[in-house]
Amino acid sequence: MNKARVVLITGSSRGIGAATAVYFVRHGYDVCINYKTHLTKAEYVADRVRSYGVRAEIVRADVSQESDVNDLFSRIDKVFGRLDVLVNNAGVLKPQMTLLNMDAKRINELLTTNITSTFICSREAIKRMLPGSSIVNVSSVAAKTGSPNEYIDYAATKGAIDTLTTGLAKEVACKGVRVNCVRPGLIYTDMHTDGGEEGRVERLKSNLPLRRGGQPEEVAAAIYFLASHSASFTTGTFIDVAGGL
Ligand code: NAP
């Protein structure tokens, strides 16, 4: 079995996931870096974390697909032989529109990528986790605001992640496994380009009480805290990393 603690971060080729990988390795973790499309970006993150002297394994897997998830966890078994922390971070949003323009294809893609992935990755992690392990889900403040006129489908997937966090935390507490959640808002990443508005954080930041956008590293710090021993009596809870929204 691997001597160092091991973290799997889904969607860690860029953005919040990549920053979280760096944060964990700075605290001595070995890391499994997962991506779906951008191998070159995943390799860049792996090179960066290996400079800290840790083991980093890159695994391509579409975490909305059960067979890919099963292969991903088999690879973790083979390479590391343990899993201490799962960060369910992979997520997508689609171009901004109202409900009247949304079709079922778009909605179903969001449901499987943002929700199904979190269920099946958590299932595989819990099969392997020992007491003291933990899961951190990445939701969004959109779960509370509902994102009207932009993407209520995305917001609803994050509402589901919040409910999953609450239920699963109670379900696995008896195994000594903790389940918590962060809810970021307006963080500088590529995700807003995928939503059709590259400058979204700049446009909206003055609405936040802190009057600025957030950095991926600020979300990574909250994720690490919830996974760490410092939060050992904390489960089923949420940290909003959203500038006061
Ligand atoms: P991002 O920069 O767009 O990165 C998304 C990551 O998810 C990439 O590594 C991507 O891999 C991966 N991914 C997407 N679909 C995948 C799939 N089916 N299987 C495996 N990996 C997949 O996004 P981000 O802003 O860092 O967001 C990370 C999380 O934070 C998401 O859950 C998002 O909803 C949440 N969040 C973000 C914000 C924000 O303001 N940025 C606010 C609230 C919540 P590839 O690189 O290979 O495509």
PDB file of C-alpha atoms and ligand atoms in Angstrom:
ATOM      1  CA  MET A   1       0.000   0.000   0.000  1.00  0.00           C
ATOM      2  CA  ASN A   2       1.091   3.568  -0.760  1.00  0.00           C
ATOM      3  CA  LYS A   3       2.707   5.200   2.291  1.00  0.00           C
ATOM      4  CA  ALA A   4       1.439   8.714   1.584  1.00  0.00           C
ATOM      5  CA  ARG A   5      -2.239   9.621   1.723  1.00  0.00           C
ATOM      6  CA  VAL A   6      -3.894   9.621  -1.704  1.00  0.00           C
ATOM      7  CA  VAL A   7      -6.416  12.077  -3.144  1.00  0.00           C
ATOM      8  CA  LEU A   8      -8.472  11.695  -6.324  1.00  0.00           C
ATOM      9  CA  ILE A   9      -9.692  15.005  -7.739  1.00  0.00           C
ATOM     10  CA  THR A  10     -12.115  14.636 -10.633  1.00  0.00           C
ATOM     11  CA  GLY A  11     -11.644  17.273 -13.320  1.00  0.00           C
ATOM     12  CA  SER A  12      -8.194  18.371 -12.156  1.00  0.00           C
ATOM     13  CA  SER A  13      -6.662  19.316 -15.511  1.00  0.00           C
ATOM     14  CA  ARG A  14      -7.465  22.997 -14.933  1.00  0.00           C
ATOM     15  CA  GLY A  15      -9.334  25.547 -12.822  1.00  0.00           C
ATOM     16  CA  ILE A  16     -10.355  24.720  -9.256  1.00  0.00           C
ATOM     17  CA  GLY A  17      -9.406  21.033  -9.636  1.00  0.00           C
ATOM     18  CA  ALA A  18      -5.844  21.848 -10.722  1.00  0.00           C
ATOM     19  CA  ALA A  19      -5.405  24.343  -7.843  1.00  0.00           C
ATOM     20  CA  THR A  20      -6.736  21.704  -5.432  1.00  0.00           C
ATOM     21  CA  ALA A  21      -4.200  19.149  -6.688  1.00  0.00           C
ATOM     22  CA  VAL A  22      -1.369  21.580  -5.947  1.00  0.00           C
ATOM     23  CA  TYR A  23      -2.830  22.389  -2.509  1.00  0.00           C
ATOM     24  CA  PHE A  24      -2.992  18.707  -1.481  1.00  0.00           C
ATOM     25  CA  VAL A  25       0.515  17.817  -2.689  1.00  0.00           C
ATOM     26  CA  ARG A  26       1.889  20.764  -0.718  1.00  0.00           C
ATOM     27  CA  HIS A  27       0.490  18.895   2.301  1.00  0.00           C
ATOM     28  CA  GLY A  28       2.192  15.611   1.354  1.00  0.00           C
ATOM     29  CA  TYR A  29      -0.533  13.832  -0.603  1.00  0.00           C
ATOM     30  CA  ASP A  30       0.001  11.709  -3.698  1.00  0.00           C
ATOM     31  CA  VAL A  31      -2.592  12.583  -6.306  1.00  0.00           C
ATOM     32  CA  CYS A  32      -4.667  11.033  -9.058  1.00  0.00           C
ATOM     33  CA  ILE A  33      -5.332  13.685 -11.701  1.00  0.00           C
ATOM     34  CA  ASN A  34      -8.456  13.042 -13.752  1.00  0.00           C
ATOM     35  CA  TYR A  35      -9.434  14.760 -16.989  1.00  0.00           C
ATOM     36  CA  LYS A  36     -11.839  14.192 -19.860  1.00  0.00           C
ATOM     37  CA  THR A  37     -10.464  16.140 -22.851  1.00  0.00           C
ATOM     38  CA  HIS A  38      -7.341  18.190 -22.138  1.00  0.00           C
ATOM     39  CA  LEU A  39      -4.414  15.773 -21.752  1.00  0.00           C
ATOM     40  CA  THR A  40      -1.811  18.503 -22.244  1.00  0.00           C
ATOM     41  CA  LYS A  41      -3.285  20.532 -19.383  1.00  0.00           C
ATOM     42  CA  ALA A  42      -3.405  17.429 -17.157  1.00  0.00           C
ATOM     43  CA  GLU A  43       0.264  16.771 -17.968  1.00  0.00           C
ATOM     44  CA  TYR A  44       1.137  20.357 -17.031  1.00  0.00           C
ATOM     45  CA  VAL A  45      -0.573  19.904 -13.635  1.00  0.00           C
ATOM     46  CA  ALA A  46       1.179  16.537 -13.127  1.00  0.00           C
ATOM     47  CA  ASP A  47       4.608  18.048 -13.886  1.00  0.00           C
ATOM     48  CA  ARG A  48       3.887  20.858 -11.443  1.00  0.00           C
ATOM     49  CA  VAL A  49       2.842  18.569  -8.576  1.00  0.00           C
ATOM     50  CA  ARG A  50       5.708  16.106  -9.183  1.00  0.00           C
ATOM     51  CA  SER A  51       8.121  18.988  -8.562  1.00  0.00           C
ATOM     52  CA  TYR A  52       7.021  18.661  -4.898  1.00  0.00           C
ATOM     53  CA  GLY A  53       8.376  15.078  -4.895  1.00  0.00           C
ATOM     54  CA  VAL A  54       5.005  13.305  -4.787  1.00  0.00           C
ATOM     55  CA  ARG A  55       3.490  10.602  -7.020  1.00  0.00           C
ATOM     56  CA  ALA A  56       0.981  11.833  -9.567  1.00  0.00           C
ATOM     57  CA  GLU A  57      -0.994   9.553 -11.869  1.00  0.00           C
ATOM     58  CA  ILE A  58      -3.014  10.966 -14.777  1.00  0.00           C
ATOM     59  CA  VAL A  59      -6.182   9.052 -15.693  1.00  0.00           C
ATOM     60  CA  ARG A  60      -8.518   9.993 -18.540  1.00  0.00           C
ATOM     61  CA  ALA A  61     -12.105   9.159 -17.591  1.00  0.00           C
ATOM     62  CA  ASP A  62     -15.460  10.686 -18.422  1.00  0.00           C
ATOM     63  CA  VAL A  63     -16.831  10.521 -14.887  1.00  0.00           C
ATOM     64  CA  SER A  64     -20.426  10.616 -16.125  1.00  0.00           C
ATOM     65  CA  GLN A  65     -19.835   7.117 -17.587  1.00  0.00           C
ATOM     66  CA  GLU A  66     -19.963   4.174 -15.188  1.00  0.00           C
ATOM     67  CA  SER A  67     -17.457   2.025 -17.130  1.00  0.00           C
ATOM     68  CA  ASP A  68     -14.927   4.894 -17.163  1.00  0.00           C
ATOM     69  CA  VAL A  69     -15.396   5.409 -13.424  1.00  0.00           C
ATOM     70  CA  ASN A  70     -14.883   1.704 -12.722  1.00  0.00           C
ATOM     71  CA  ASP A  71     -11.667   1.776 -14.791  1.00  0.00           C
ATOM     72  CA  LEU A  72     -10.522   4.940 -12.984  1.00  0.00           C
ATOM     73  CA  PHE A  73     -10.854   3.319  -9.559  1.00  0.00           C
ATOM     74  CA  SER A  74      -9.228   0.060 -10.754  1.00  0.00           C
ATOM     75  CA  ARG A  75      -6.262   2.162 -11.822  1.00  0.00           C
ATOM     76  CA  ILE A  76      -6.109   3.788  -8.356  1.00  0.00           C
ATOM     77  CA  ASP A  77      -6.160   0.300  -6.768  1.00  0.00           C
ATOM     78  CA  LYS A  78      -3.285  -0.794  -8.977  1.00  0.00           C
ATOM     79  CA  VAL A  79      -1.103   2.320  -8.743  1.00  0.00           C
ATOM     80  CA  PHE A  80      -1.709   3.458  -5.141  1.00  0.00           C
ATOM     81  CA  GLY A  81      -3.580   0.649  -3.343  1.00  0.00           C
ATOM     82  CA  ARG A  82      -5.489   3.151  -1.192  1.00  0.00           C
ATOM     83  CA  LEU A  83      -7.763   6.193  -1.381  1.00  0.00           C
ATOM     84  CA  ASP A  84      -8.047   8.697   1.458  1.00  0.00           C
ATOM     85  CA  VAL A  85      -9.841  11.660  -0.118  1.00  0.00           C
ATOM     86  CA  LEU A  86     -12.196  12.042  -3.085  1.00  0.00           C
ATOM     87  CA  VAL A  87     -12.933  15.542  -4.376  1.00  0.00           C
ATOM     88  CA  ASN A  88     -15.973  15.445  -6.663  1.00  0.00           C
ATOM     89  CA  ASN A  89     -15.010  18.536  -8.643  1.00  0.00           C
ATOM     90  CA  ALA A  90     -15.671  17.768 -12.342  1.00  0.00           C
ATOM     91  CA  GLY A  91     -18.547  19.864 -13.618  1.00  0.00           C
ATOM     92  CA  VAL A  92     -19.804  21.688 -16.670  1.00  0.00           C
ATOM     93  CA  LEU A  93     -22.202  24.429 -17.561  1.00  0.00           C
ATOM     94  CA  LYS A  94     -23.743  25.302 -20.923  1.00  0.00           C
ATOM     95  CA  PRO A  95     -24.397  28.635 -22.683  1.00  0.00           C
ATOM     96  CA  GLN A  96     -26.665  31.055 -20.886  1.00  0.00           C
ATOM     97  CA  MET A  97     -30.398  30.846 -21.760  1.00  0.00           C
ATOM     98  CA  THR A  98     -33.827  30.710 -20.163  1.00  0.00           C
ATOM     99  CA  LEU A  99     -35.766  27.488 -19.622  1.00  0.00           C
ATOM    100  CA  LEU A 100     -37.876  28.205 -22.712  1.00  0.00           C
ATOM    101  CA  ASN A 101     -34.831  27.523 -24.925  1.00  0.00           C
ATOM    102  CA  MET A 102     -33.457  24.429 -23.140  1.00  0.00           C
ATOM    103  CA  ASP A 103     -33.795  20.985 -24.713  1.00  0.00           C
ATOM    104  CA  ALA A 104     -33.631  17.605 -22.995  1.00  0.00           C
ATOM    105  CA  LYS A 105     -30.225  16.758 -24.520  1.00  0.00           C
ATOM    106  CA  ARG A 106     -28.608  19.743 -22.812  1.00  0.00           C
ATOM    107  CA  ILE A 107     -30.367  19.107 -19.492  1.00  0.00           C
ATOM    108  CA  ASN A 108     -29.486  15.392 -19.474  1.00  0.00           C
ATOM    109  CA  GLU A 109     -25.812  16.117 -20.238  1.00  0.00           C
ATOM    110  CA  LEU A 110     -25.670  18.407 -17.227  1.00  0.00           C
ATOM    111  CA  LEU A 111     -27.447  15.901 -14.996  1.00  0.00           C
ATOM    112  CA  THR A 112     -25.059  13.057 -15.854  1.00  0.00           C
ATOM    113  CA  THR A 113     -21.850  15.119 -15.783  1.00  0.00           C
ATOM    114  CA  ASN A 114     -22.609  17.043 -12.613  1.00  0.00           C
ATOM    115  CA  ILE A 115     -24.783  14.621 -10.604  1.00  0.00           C
ATOM    116  CA  THR A 116     -24.438  10.988 -11.791  1.00  0.00           C
ATOM    117  CA  SER A 117     -20.649  11.358 -11.699  1.00  0.00           C
ATOM    118  CA  THR A 118     -20.742  12.418  -8.045  1.00  0.00           C
ATOM    119  CA  PHE A 119     -22.942   9.457  -7.088  1.00  0.00           C
ATOM    120  CA  ILE A 120     -20.874   6.794  -8.829  1.00  0.00           C
ATOM    121  CA  CYS A 121     -17.461   8.199  -7.891  1.00  0.00           C
ATOM    122  CA  SER A 122     -18.618   8.428  -4.250  1.00  0.00           C
ATOM    123  CA  ARG A 123     -19.889   4.833  -4.389  1.00  0.00           C
ATOM    124  CA  GLU A 124     -16.543   3.524  -5.643  1.00  0.00           C
ATOM    125  CA  ALA A 125     -14.615   5.637  -3.137  1.00  0.00           C
ATOM    126  CA  ILE A 126     -16.673   4.469  -0.153  1.00  0.00           C
ATOM    127  CA  LYS A 127     -16.061   0.812  -1.098  1.00  0.00           C
ATOM    128  CA  ARG A 128     -12.351   1.492  -0.620  1.00  0.00           C
ATOM    129  CA  MET A 129     -12.210   4.088   2.163  1.00  0.00           C
ATOM    130  CA  LEU A 130     -11.039   3.376   5.714  1.00  0.00           C
ATOM    131  CA  PRO A 131     -12.145   5.350   8.798  1.00  0.00           C
ATOM    132  CA  GLY A 132     -10.614   8.836   8.665  1.00  0.00           C
ATOM    133  CA  SER A 133     -11.195   9.191   4.939  1.00  0.00           C
ATOM    134  CA  SER A 134     -13.412  11.858   3.443  1.00  0.00           C
ATOM    135  CA  ILE A 135     -15.276  13.124   0.406  1.00  0.00           C
ATOM    136  CA  VAL A 136     -15.588  16.788  -0.539  1.00  0.00           C
ATOM    137  CA  ASN A 137     -18.207  17.735  -3.130  1.00  0.00           C
ATOM    138  CA  VAL A 138     -17.935  20.892  -5.214  1.00  0.00           C
ATOM    139  CA  SER A 139     -21.366  22.498  -5.511  1.00  0.00           C
ATOM    140  CA  SER A 140     -22.002  26.181  -6.237  1.00  0.00           C
ATOM    141  CA  VAL A 141     -23.739  29.187  -4.697  1.00  0.00           C
ATOM    142  CA  ALA A 142     -25.963  28.766  -7.774  1.00  0.00           C
ATOM    143  CA  ALA A 143     -27.694  26.059  -5.698  1.00  0.00           C
ATOM    144  CA  LYS A 144     -29.013  28.928  -3.557  1.00  0.00           C
ATOM    145  CA  THR A 145     -29.481  31.689  -6.140  1.00  0.00           C
ATOM    146  CA  GLY A 146     -31.018  29.417  -8.829  1.00  0.00           C
ATOM    147  CA  SER A 147     -29.178  31.328 -11.642  1.00  0.00           C
ATOM    148  CA  PRO A 148     -32.323  32.729 -13.322  1.00  0.00           C
ATOM    149  CA  ASN A 149     -31.969  33.715 -17.007  1.00  0.00           C
ATOM    150  CA  GLU A 150     -28.500  32.141 -17.140  1.00  0.00           C
ATOM    151  CA  TYR A 151     -28.594  28.432 -16.342  1.00  0.00           C
ATOM    152  CA  ILE A 152     -31.220  27.154 -13.940  1.00  0.00           C
ATOM    153  CA  ASP A 153     -30.375  23.611 -15.116  1.00  0.00           C
ATOM    154  CA  TYR A 154     -26.790  23.969 -13.863  1.00  0.00           C
ATOM    155  CA  ALA A 155     -28.031  25.519 -10.612  1.00  0.00           C
ATOM    156  CA  ALA A 156     -30.446  22.619 -10.094  1.00  0.00           C
ATOM    157  CA  THR A 157     -27.634  20.079 -10.510  1.00  0.00           C
ATOM    158  CA  LYS A 158     -25.800  21.854  -7.696  1.00  0.00           C
ATOM    159  CA  GLY A 159     -28.920  21.753  -5.528  1.00  0.00           C
ATOM    160  CA  ALA A 160     -28.837  17.984  -6.002  1.00  0.00           C
ATOM    161  CA  ILE A 161     -25.188  17.884  -4.910  1.00  0.00           C
ATOM    162  CA  ASP A 162     -26.124  19.717  -1.701  1.00  0.00           C
ATOM    163  CA  THR A 163     -28.864  17.191  -0.917  1.00  0.00           C
ATOM    164  CA  LEU A 164     -26.568  14.278  -1.774  1.00  0.00           C
ATOM    165  CA  THR A 165     -23.981  15.700   0.626  1.00  0.00           C
ATOM    166  CA  THR A 166     -26.493  15.872   3.476  1.00  0.00           C
ATOM    167  CA  GLY A 167     -27.829  12.345   2.952  1.00  0.00           C
ATOM    168  CA  LEU A 168     -24.559  10.587   2.182  1.00  0.00           C
ATOM    169  CA  ALA A 169     -22.806  12.200   5.159  1.00  0.00           C
ATOM    170  CA  LYS A 170     -25.387  10.591   7.473  1.00  0.00           C
ATOM    171  CA  GLU A 171     -25.310   7.283   5.564  1.00  0.00           C
ATOM    172  CA  VAL A 172     -21.551   6.723   5.866  1.00  0.00           C
ATOM    173  CA  ALA A 173     -20.806   8.429   9.194  1.00  0.00           C
ATOM    174  CA  CYS A 174     -20.889   5.000  10.879  1.00  0.00           C
ATOM    175  CA  LYS A 175     -17.944   3.955   8.668  1.00  0.00           C
ATOM    176  CA  GLY A 176     -15.885   6.907   9.924  1.00  0.00           C
ATOM    177  CA  VAL A 177     -16.050   8.546   6.487  1.00  0.00           C
ATOM    178  CA  ARG A 178     -16.927  12.264   6.376  1.00  0.00           C
ATOM    179  CA  VAL A 179     -18.755  13.969   3.483  1.00  0.00           C
ATOM    180  CA  ASN A 180     -18.717  17.755   3.109  1.00  0.00           C
ATOM    181  CA  CYS A 181     -19.218  20.356   0.417  1.00  0.00           C
ATOM    182  CA  VAL A 182     -17.901  23.686  -0.824  1.00  0.00           C
ATOM    183  CA  ARG A 183     -20.078  26.165  -2.707  1.00  0.00           C
ATOM    184  CA  PRO A 184     -17.882  28.473  -4.810  1.00  0.00           C
ATOM    185  CA  GLY A 185     -19.156  31.531  -6.657  1.00  0.00           C
ATOM    186  CA  LEU A 186     -17.594  33.763  -9.323  1.00  0.00           C
ATOM    187  CA  ILE A 187     -14.157  32.162  -9.492  1.00  0.00           C
ATOM    188  CA  TYR A 188     -11.723  33.070 -12.296  1.00  0.00           C
ATOM    189  CA  THR A 189     -11.640  29.876 -14.441  1.00  0.00           C
ATOM    190  CA  ASP A 190     -12.356  28.802 -18.035  1.00  0.00           C
ATOM    191  CA  MET A 191     -15.816  27.600 -17.021  1.00  0.00           C
ATOM    192  CA  HIS A 192     -17.367  30.991 -17.750  1.00  0.00           C
ATOM    193  CA  THR A 193     -16.118  30.814 -21.349  1.00  0.00           C
ATOM    194  CA  ASP A 194     -17.994  27.502 -21.687  1.00  0.00           C
ATOM    195  CA  GLY A 195     -21.058  29.362 -20.373  1.00  0.00           C
ATOM    196  CA  GLY A 196     -20.676  31.842 -23.247  1.00  0.00           C
ATOM    197  CA  GLU A 197     -19.347  34.812 -21.263  1.00  0.00           C
ATOM    198  CA  GLU A 198     -15.616  34.882 -20.700  1.00  0.00           C
ATOM    199  CA  GLY A 199     -15.807  38.139 -18.708  1.00  0.00           C
ATOM    200  CA  ARG A 200     -18.690  37.088 -16.437  1.00  0.00           C
ATOM    201  CA  VAL A 201     -16.721  37.432 -13.187  1.00  0.00           C
ATOM    202  CA  GLU A 202     -15.614  40.969 -14.127  1.00  0.00           C
ATOM    203  CA  ARG A 203     -19.191  41.962 -15.021  1.00  0.00           C
ATOM    204  CA  LEU A 204     -20.709  40.691 -11.785  1.00  0.00           C
ATOM    205  CA  LYS A 205     -17.987  41.091  -9.163  1.00  0.00           C
ATOM    206  CA  SER A 206     -19.222  44.493  -7.937  1.00  0.00           C
ATOM    207  CA  ASN A 207     -22.454  42.766  -6.810  1.00  0.00           C
ATOM    208  CA  LEU A 208     -20.536  40.722  -4.246  1.00  0.00           C
ATOM    209  CA  PRO A 209     -20.072  42.076  -0.710  1.00  0.00           C
ATOM    210  CA  LEU A 210     -16.296  41.579  -1.075  1.00  0.00           C
ATOM    211  CA  ARG A 211     -16.432  43.329  -4.483  1.00  0.00           C
ATOM    212  CA  ARG A 212     -14.017  41.000  -6.288  1.00  0.00           C
ATOM    213  CA  GLY A 213     -13.906  37.623  -7.991  1.00  0.00           C
ATOM    214  CA  GLY A 214     -12.312  34.614  -6.298  1.00  0.00           C
ATOM    215  CA  GLN A 215      -9.189  32.653  -7.181  1.00  0.00           C
ATOM    216  CA  PRO A 216      -9.182  28.840  -7.599  1.00  0.00           C
ATOM    217  CA  GLU A 217      -6.633  28.613  -4.755  1.00  0.00           C
ATOM    218  CA  GLU A 218      -9.164  30.167  -2.348  1.00  0.00           C
ATOM    219  CA  VAL A 219     -11.593  27.328  -3.125  1.00  0.00           C
ATOM    220  CA  ALA A 220      -8.790  24.757  -2.846  1.00  0.00           C
ATOM    221  CA  ALA A 221      -8.017  25.986   0.681  1.00  0.00           C
ATOM    222  CA  ALA A 222     -11.616  25.345   1.811  1.00  0.00           C
ATOM    223  CA  ILE A 223     -11.662  21.908   0.151  1.00  0.00           C
ATOM    224  CA  TYR A 224      -8.414  20.964   1.871  1.00  0.00           C
ATOM    225  CA  PHE A 225      -9.655  22.179   5.262  1.00  0.00           C
ATOM    226  CA  LEU A 226     -12.802  20.025   5.024  1.00  0.00           C
ATOM    227  CA  ALA A 227     -10.756  16.957   4.026  1.00  0.00           C
ATOM    228  CA  SER A 228      -8.112  17.494   6.696  1.00  0.00           C
ATOM    229  CA  HIS A 229      -7.887  16.369  10.308  1.00  0.00           C
ATOM    230  CA  SER A 230      -8.653  19.976  11.318  1.00  0.00           C
ATOM    231  CA  ALA A 231     -12.272  19.224  10.311  1.00  0.00           C
ATOM    232  CA  SER A 232     -12.346  15.771  11.951  1.00  0.00           C
ATOM    233  CA  PHE A 233     -15.683  16.426  13.766  1.00  0.00           C
ATOM    234  CA  THR A 234     -17.301  18.044  10.728  1.00  0.00           C
ATOM    235  CA  THR A 235     -19.561  16.163   8.331  1.00  0.00           C
ATOM    236  CA  GLY A 236     -22.588  17.018   6.200  1.00  0.00           C
ATOM    237  CA  THR A 237     -21.653  20.681   6.192  1.00  0.00           C
ATOM    238  CA  PHE A 238     -21.014  23.439   3.652  1.00  0.00           C
ATOM    239  CA  ILE A 239     -18.495  26.227   3.162  1.00  0.00           C
ATOM    240  CA  ASP A 240     -19.502  29.018   0.778  1.00  0.00           C
ATOM    241  CA  VAL A 241     -16.467  30.470  -1.019  1.00  0.00           C
ATOM    242  CA  ALA A 242     -18.325  33.214  -2.809  1.00  0.00           C
ATOM    243  CA  GLY A 243     -17.261  36.628  -1.565  1.00  0.00           C
ATOM    244  CA  GLY A 244     -20.239  36.947   0.772  1.00  0.00           C
ATOM    245  CA  LEU A 245     -22.966  36.099  -1.777  1.00  0.00           C
TER     246      LEU A 245
HETATM  247  P1  NAP B   1     -13.252  24.370 -15.456  1.00  0.00           P
HETATM  248  O1  NAP B   1     -12.097  25.311 -15.363  1.00  0.00           O
HETATM  249  O2  NAP B   1     -14.158  24.453 -16.643  1.00  0.00           O
HETATM  250  O3  NAP B   1     -12.675  22.875 -15.328  1.00  0.00           O
HETATM  251  C1  NAP B   1     -13.551  21.799 -15.398  1.00  0.00           C
HETATM  252  C2  NAP B   1     -12.778  20.517 -15.156  1.00  0.00           C
HETATM  253  O4  NAP B   1     -13.722  19.425 -15.186  1.00  0.00           O
HETATM  254  C3  NAP B   1     -11.748  20.237 -16.224  1.00  0.00           C
HETATM  255  O5  NAP B   1     -10.617  19.636 -15.635  1.00  0.00           O
HETATM  256  C4  NAP B   1     -12.471  19.233 -17.145  1.00  0.00           C
HETATM  257  O6  NAP B   1     -11.608  18.338 -17.841  1.00  0.00           O
HETATM  258  C5  NAP B   1     -13.263  18.458 -16.126  1.00  0.00           C
HETATM  259  N1  NAP B   1     -14.411  17.737 -16.689  1.00  0.00           N
HETATM  260  C6  NAP B   1     -15.498  18.246 -17.301  1.00  0.00           C
HETATM  261  N2  NAP B   1     -16.345  17.255 -17.640  1.00  0.00           N
HETATM  262  C7  NAP B   1     -15.761  16.101 -17.227  1.00  0.00           C
HETATM  263  C8  NAP B   1     -16.133  14.746 -17.284  1.00  0.00           C
HETATM  264  N3  NAP B   1     -17.288  14.358 -17.839  1.00  0.00           N
HETATM  265  N4  NAP B   1     -15.275  13.814 -16.775  1.00  0.00           N
HETATM  266  C9  NAP B   1     -14.104  14.195 -16.219  1.00  0.00           C
HETATM  267  N5  NAP B   1     -13.713  15.463 -16.109  1.00  0.00           N
HETATM  268  C10 NAP B   1     -14.525  16.399 -16.626  1.00  0.00           C
HETATM  269  O7  NAP B   1     -14.210  24.503 -14.187  1.00  0.00           O
HETATM  270  P2  NAP B   1     -14.004  25.122 -12.728  1.00  0.00           P
HETATM  271  O8  NAP B   1     -14.482  26.506 -12.765  1.00  0.00           O
HETATM  272  O9  NAP B   1     -12.637  24.823 -12.215  1.00  0.00           O
HETATM  273  O10 NAP B   1     -15.098  24.285 -11.934  1.00  0.00           O
HETATM  274  C11 NAP B   1     -14.796  23.202 -11.083  1.00  0.00           C
HETATM  275  C12 NAP B   1     -16.019  22.927 -10.232  1.00  0.00           C
HETATM  276  O11 NAP B   1     -16.357  24.116  -9.506  1.00  0.00           O
HETATM  277  C13 NAP B   1     -17.270  22.565 -11.054  1.00  0.00           C
HETATM  278  O12 NAP B   1     -18.000  21.561 -10.395  1.00  0.00           O
HETATM  279  C14 NAP B   1     -18.060  23.863 -11.071  1.00  0.00           C
HETATM  280  O13 NAP B   1     -19.449  23.641 -11.240  1.00  0.00           O
HETATM  281  C15 NAP B   1     -17.719  24.420  -9.716  1.00  0.00           C
HETATM  282  N6  NAP B   1     -17.941  25.867  -9.608  1.00  0.00           N
HETATM  283  C16 NAP B   1     -17.179  26.755 -10.331  1.00  0.00           C
HETATM  284  C17 NAP B   1     -17.434  28.110 -10.193  1.00  0.00           C
HETATM  285  C18 NAP B   1     -16.652  29.165 -10.929  1.00  0.00           C
HETATM  286  O14 NAP B   1     -16.992  30.359 -10.808  1.00  0.00           O
HETATM  287  N7  NAP B   1     -15.625  28.804 -11.709  1.00  0.00           N
HETATM  288  C19 NAP B   1     -18.453  28.564  -9.345  1.00  0.00           C
HETATM  289  C20 NAP B   1     -19.198  27.629  -8.654  1.00  0.00           C
HETATM  290  C21 NAP B   1     -18.927  26.288  -8.789  1.00  0.00           C
HETATM  291  P3  NAP B   1     -10.981  18.741 -19.297  1.00  0.00           P
HETATM  292  O15 NAP B   1      -9.985  19.818 -19.022  1.00  0.00           O
HETATM  293  O16 NAP B   1     -10.334  17.516 -19.804  1.00  0.00           O
HETATM  294  O17 NAP B   1     -12.131  19.241 -20.106  1.00  0.00           O
END
